[in-house]
Short mmCIF file of C-alpha atoms in Angstrom, two decimals:
data_model
loop_
_atom_site.label_atom_id
_atom_site.label_comp_id
_atom_site.label_asym_id
_atom_site.label_seq_id
_atom_site.Cartn_x
_atom_site.Cartn_y
_atom_site.Cartn_z
CA UNK A 1 3.33 1.58 5.31
CA UNK A 2 1.48 -1.33 6.76
CA UNK A 3 2.20 -1.73 10.46
CA UNK A 4 2.78 -5.23 11.75
CA UNK A 5 2.09 -6.71 15.16
CA UNK A 6 3.69 -9.89 16.44
CA UNK A 7 3.99 -11.55 19.85
CA UNK A 8 7.09 -10.29 21.62
CA UNK A 9 8.29 -13.75 22.58
CA UNK A 10 7.50 -17.44 22.31
CA UNK A 11 8.94 -20.55 23.91
CA UNK A 12 9.00 -24.00 22.39
CA UNK A 13 10.74 -27.34 22.75
CA UNK A 14 12.87 -29.22 20.31
CA UNK A 15 10.90 -31.23 17.79
CA UNK A 16 7.71 -29.20 18.12
CA UNK A 17 5.99 -27.21 15.41
CA UNK A 18 5.99 -23.46 16.01
CA UNK A 19 3.47 -21.05 14.56
CA UNK A 20 4.11 -17.32 14.74
CA UNK A 21 1.27 -15.04 13.70
CA UNK A 22 1.64 -11.51 12.41
CA UNK A 23 -1.18 -8.99 12.12
CA UNK A 24 -1.14 -6.43 9.30
CA UNK A 25 -4.62 -4.98 9.21
CA UNK A 26 -3.88 -2.17 6.75
CA UNK A 27 -2.03 -4.22 4.18
CA UNK A 28 -2.31 -2.75 0.69
CA UNK A 29 -3.20 -4.54 -2.52
CA UNK A 30 0.37 -4.47 -3.84
CA UNK A 31 2.02 -5.55 -0.59
CA UNK A 32 3.91 -8.80 -0.19
CA UNK A 33 4.48 -10.51 3.19
CA UNK A 34 8.01 -11.57 4.00
CA UNK A 35 9.50 -13.27 7.04
CA UNK A 36 13.09 -12.98 8.18
CA UNK A 37 15.18 -14.65 10.86
CA UNK A 38 17.91 -12.84 12.73
CA UNK A 39 20.60 -14.16 15.02
CA UNK A 40 22.53 -11.80 17.35
CA UNK A 41 25.06 -9.60 15.56
CA UNK A 42 24.04 -10.87 12.12
CA UNK A 43 21.96 -9.48 9.32
CA UNK A 44 18.44 -10.84 8.87
CA UNK A 45 18.09 -13.96 6.75
CA UNK A 46 15.18 -14.50 4.36
CA UNK A 47 12.84 -17.32 5.33
CA UNK A 48 9.79 -17.12 3.11
CA UNK A 49 7.60 -14.72 1.16
CA UNK A 50 4.02 -14.83 0.01
CA UNK A 51 1.17 -12.79 -1.39
CA UNK A 52 -1.85 -14.97 -0.69
CA UNK A 53 -2.92 -18.50 0.31
CA UNK A 54 -0.12 -20.87 1.28
CA UNK A 55 3.55 -20.95 0.44
CA UNK A 56 5.95 -23.71 1.44
CA UNK A 57 9.68 -24.08 1.05
CA UNK A 58 12.31 -26.36 2.53
CA UNK A 59 12.39 -24.59 5.89
CA UNK A 60 8.92 -23.15 6.56
CA UNK A 61 5.36 -22.62 5.49
CA UNK A 62 3.47 -19.36 5.29
CA UNK A 63 -0.29 -19.27 5.63
CA UNK A 64 -2.16 -16.18 4.47
CA UNK A 65 -5.98 -15.99 4.83
CA UNK A 66 -8.16 -14.56 2.09
CA UNK A 67 -8.39 -11.09 3.68
CA UNK A 68 -4.57 -10.95 4.00
CA UNK A 69 -4.85 -9.07 7.29
CA UNK A 70 -2.65 -11.59 9.03
CA UNK A 71 -0.14 -14.29 8.23
CA UNK A 72 1.30 -17.26 10.08
CA UNK A 73 4.82 -18.55 9.81
CA UNK A 74 5.02 -22.25 10.56
CA UNK A 75 8.33 -23.86 11.50
CA UNK A 76 8.14 -27.66 11.56
CA UNK A 77 10.12 -29.59 14.18
CA UNK A 78 12.22 -26.77 15.56
CA UNK A 79 15.70 -27.32 16.94
CA UNK A 80 17.86 -25.35 19.35
CA UNK A 81 19.46 -23.56 16.40
CA UNK A 82 16.10 -22.03 15.51
CA UNK A 83 16.35 -19.80 18.59
CA UNK A 84 16.33 -16.33 17.02
CA UNK A 85 14.24 -13.24 16.39
CA UNK A 86 11.66 -13.57 13.63
CA UNK A 87 10.38 -10.52 11.78
CA UNK A 88 7.31 -10.16 9.61
CA UNK A 89 7.54 -7.44 6.97
CA UNK A 90 4.92 -6.05 4.65
CA UNK A 91 6.03 -4.03 1.67
CA UNK A 92 5.32 -3.24 -1.94
CA UNK A 93 7.35 -3.97 -5.00
CA UNK A 94 8.25 -0.51 -6.23
CA UNK A 95 11.37 1.62 -6.24
CA UNK A 96 10.22 3.25 -3.04
CA UNK A 97 8.89 -0.04 -1.69
CA UNK A 98 10.52 0.13 1.66
CA UNK A 99 9.38 -2.08 4.51
CA UNK A 100 9.34 -1.23 8.19
CA UNK A 101 10.55 -3.73 10.72
CA UNK A 102 8.29 -4.30 13.68
CA UNK A 103 9.49 -5.47 17.05
CA UNK A 104 9.82 -9.08 15.96
CA UNK A 105 9.21 -12.28 17.90
CA UNK A 106 11.97 -13.78 19.99
CA UNK A 107 11.64 -17.54 19.72
CA UNK A 108 13.43 -19.59 22.36
CA UNK A 109 13.70 -23.30 21.72
CA UNK A 110 14.43 -25.38 24.79
CA UNK A 111 15.87 -28.90 24.92
CA UNK B 1 21.13 -17.32 -3.49
CA UNK B 2 21.99 -13.64 -3.71
CA UNK B 3 24.83 -12.46 -1.48
CA UNK B 4 25.40 -9.04 0.03
CA UNK B 5 28.67 -8.21 1.70
CA UNK B 6 29.63 -5.39 4.03
CA UNK B 7 33.02 -4.00 4.83
CA UNK B 8 34.30 -3.63 7.42
CA UNK B 9 32.55 -6.10 9.70
CA UNK B 10 33.55 -4.02 12.69
CA UNK B 11 35.28 -0.72 13.23
CA UNK B 12 36.40 1.34 16.19
CA UNK B 13 36.98 5.03 15.68
CA UNK B 14 37.61 8.10 17.74
CA UNK B 15 34.98 10.73 18.32
CA UNK B 16 35.00 13.38 15.61
CA UNK B 17 36.35 11.18 12.83
CA UNK B 18 34.44 9.83 9.84
CA UNK B 19 33.85 6.20 8.96
CA UNK B 20 32.83 4.70 5.63
CA UNK B 21 30.93 1.42 5.39
CA UNK B 22 30.62 -0.39 2.07
CA UNK B 23 27.73 -2.57 0.96
CA UNK B 24 28.14 -4.74 -2.13
CA UNK B 25 25.82 -7.06 -3.98
CA UNK B 26 28.13 -9.84 -5.13
CA UNK B 27 26.10 -11.76 -7.68
CA UNK B 28 23.23 -9.54 -8.68
CA UNK B 29 22.56 -5.94 -9.57
CA UNK B 30 20.87 -3.99 -6.82
CA UNK B 31 18.62 -1.26 -8.10
CA UNK B 32 17.67 -0.35 -4.55
CA UNK B 33 19.64 -0.57 -1.32
CA UNK B 34 18.52 0.15 2.21
CA UNK B 35 20.54 1.16 5.24
CA UNK B 36 19.41 0.19 8.73
CA UNK B 37 20.68 0.83 12.22
CA UNK B 38 20.09 -1.54 15.10
CA UNK B 39 20.74 -0.87 18.77
CA UNK B 40 21.11 -3.74 21.25
CA UNK B 41 17.89 -5.66 21.92
CA UNK B 42 15.99 -3.48 19.45
CA UNK B 43 14.58 -3.95 16.00
CA UNK B 44 16.12 -2.65 12.80
CA UNK B 45 15.43 1.00 12.09
CA UNK B 46 15.42 2.09 8.47
CA UNK B 47 17.73 5.06 7.95
CA UNK B 48 17.56 5.64 4.21
CA UNK B 49 16.76 4.19 0.83
CA UNK B 50 19.21 4.61 -2.00
CA UNK B 51 18.47 4.04 -5.66
CA UNK B 52 21.31 3.68 -8.11
CA UNK B 53 22.19 6.97 -9.75
CA UNK B 54 19.95 9.16 -7.63
CA UNK B 55 19.99 10.80 -4.24
CA UNK B 56 19.13 8.78 -1.18
CA UNK B 57 15.82 9.22 0.56
CA UNK B 58 16.26 9.61 4.29
CA UNK B 59 13.77 8.65 6.95
CA UNK B 60 12.42 11.29 9.26
CA UNK B 61 14.88 12.14 12.00
CA UNK B 62 17.95 10.89 10.14
CA UNK B 63 20.45 13.65 9.38
CA UNK B 64 21.46 13.42 5.74
CA UNK B 65 24.54 15.57 6.30
CA UNK B 66 25.76 13.24 9.01
CA UNK B 67 24.98 9.95 7.27
CA UNK B 68 26.17 10.35 3.70
CA UNK B 69 24.94 7.68 1.31
CA UNK B 70 26.29 7.09 -2.17
CA UNK B 71 24.93 4.47 -4.58
CA UNK B 72 27.17 5.07 -7.56
CA UNK B 73 26.82 1.66 -9.19
CA UNK B 74 24.39 -1.25 -9.31
CA UNK B 75 26.60 -3.27 -6.97
CA UNK B 76 27.91 -0.77 -4.44
CA UNK B 77 26.45 1.59 -1.88
CA UNK B 78 28.42 3.36 0.81
CA UNK B 79 27.39 4.91 4.11
CA UNK B 80 29.71 7.48 5.64
CA UNK B 81 29.17 8.45 9.24
CA UNK B 82 30.67 11.92 9.49
CA UNK B 83 32.02 13.41 12.70
CA UNK B 84 31.06 10.30 14.61
CA UNK B 85 30.12 10.50 18.27
CA UNK B 86 29.65 7.77 20.88
CA UNK B 87 25.88 7.86 20.39
CA UNK B 88 26.45 6.74 16.77
CA UNK B 89 27.82 3.45 18.06
CA UNK B 90 25.50 0.82 16.66
CA UNK B 91 25.10 -2.13 14.32
CA UNK B 92 24.65 -0.91 10.75
CA UNK B 93 23.06 -3.27 8.25
CA UNK B 94 22.48 -2.81 4.55
CA UNK B 95 20.13 -4.69 2.30
CA UNK B 96 19.68 -4.85 -1.43
CA UNK B 97 16.77 -5.52 -3.73
CA UNK B 98 16.65 -6.38 -7.39
CA UNK B 99 13.36 -5.11 -8.76
CA UNK B 100 13.76 -7.26 -11.86
CA UNK B 101 12.92 -10.25 -9.67
CA UNK B 102 9.41 -11.00 -8.42
CA UNK B 103 8.42 -10.23 -4.86
CA UNK B 104 9.99 -7.78 -2.46
CA UNK B 105 12.74 -9.86 -0.93
CA UNK B 106 15.64 -7.96 0.55
CA UNK B 107 19.06 -9.56 0.74
CA UNK B 108 20.82 -8.43 3.88
CA UNK B 109 24.48 -7.93 4.54
CA UNK B 110 26.15 -9.35 7.65
CA UNK B 111 26.24 -5.96 9.35
CA UNK B 112 28.96 -3.62 10.56
CA UNK B 113 29.55 -2.99 14.25
CA UNK B 114 30.61 0.62 14.79
CA UNK B 115 32.08 1.66 18.13
CA UNK B 116 32.93 5.31 18.64
CA UNK B 117 35.23 6.05 21.58
#
């Protein structure tokens, strides 16, 4: 399983753009990159998923360089409600395609 | 989007008793479900992977006789914590995947808070 490394914590202010980078140096050819958000005492919530290049949805963008050894989650104009733990997962799409959660990044948005 | 439910959302039990937690995919068929445990201020730890109609695959260090997993249908998986002890108190979260869809997205349940007294 590809191991992921993220910053333990980040601080930001309301209205700013936040970029969280995840390193996954031993990512395999079949692996997808997925980001989740988790609030205390809740299950993780899907944010975005990608395989290569750039993916954008209504809440975030995901940038993946050509070598796929890292990825960056970009949250535009964060608000206080974006304060949460963000996890980057790398996993393959097979029956045994489990993913291992890393330590995650605790994002604190300040007013 | 796809919804996964868990029942109960919280449970308190006495040491030595068994507790069953249900995980249901409400609007899709889950060919694979995962069970995680999360202690306060820590990340999710994968306990086991269950595939419909076959035995669960447990992660190293997880006792399969203590944490019984059954995935009898494409919409239901259960985790039974047998002879629970205070150290089993934790937040248990299930997730489900539908391999007929592209990507590897897991749909997570809301979690079950287990407290063993």
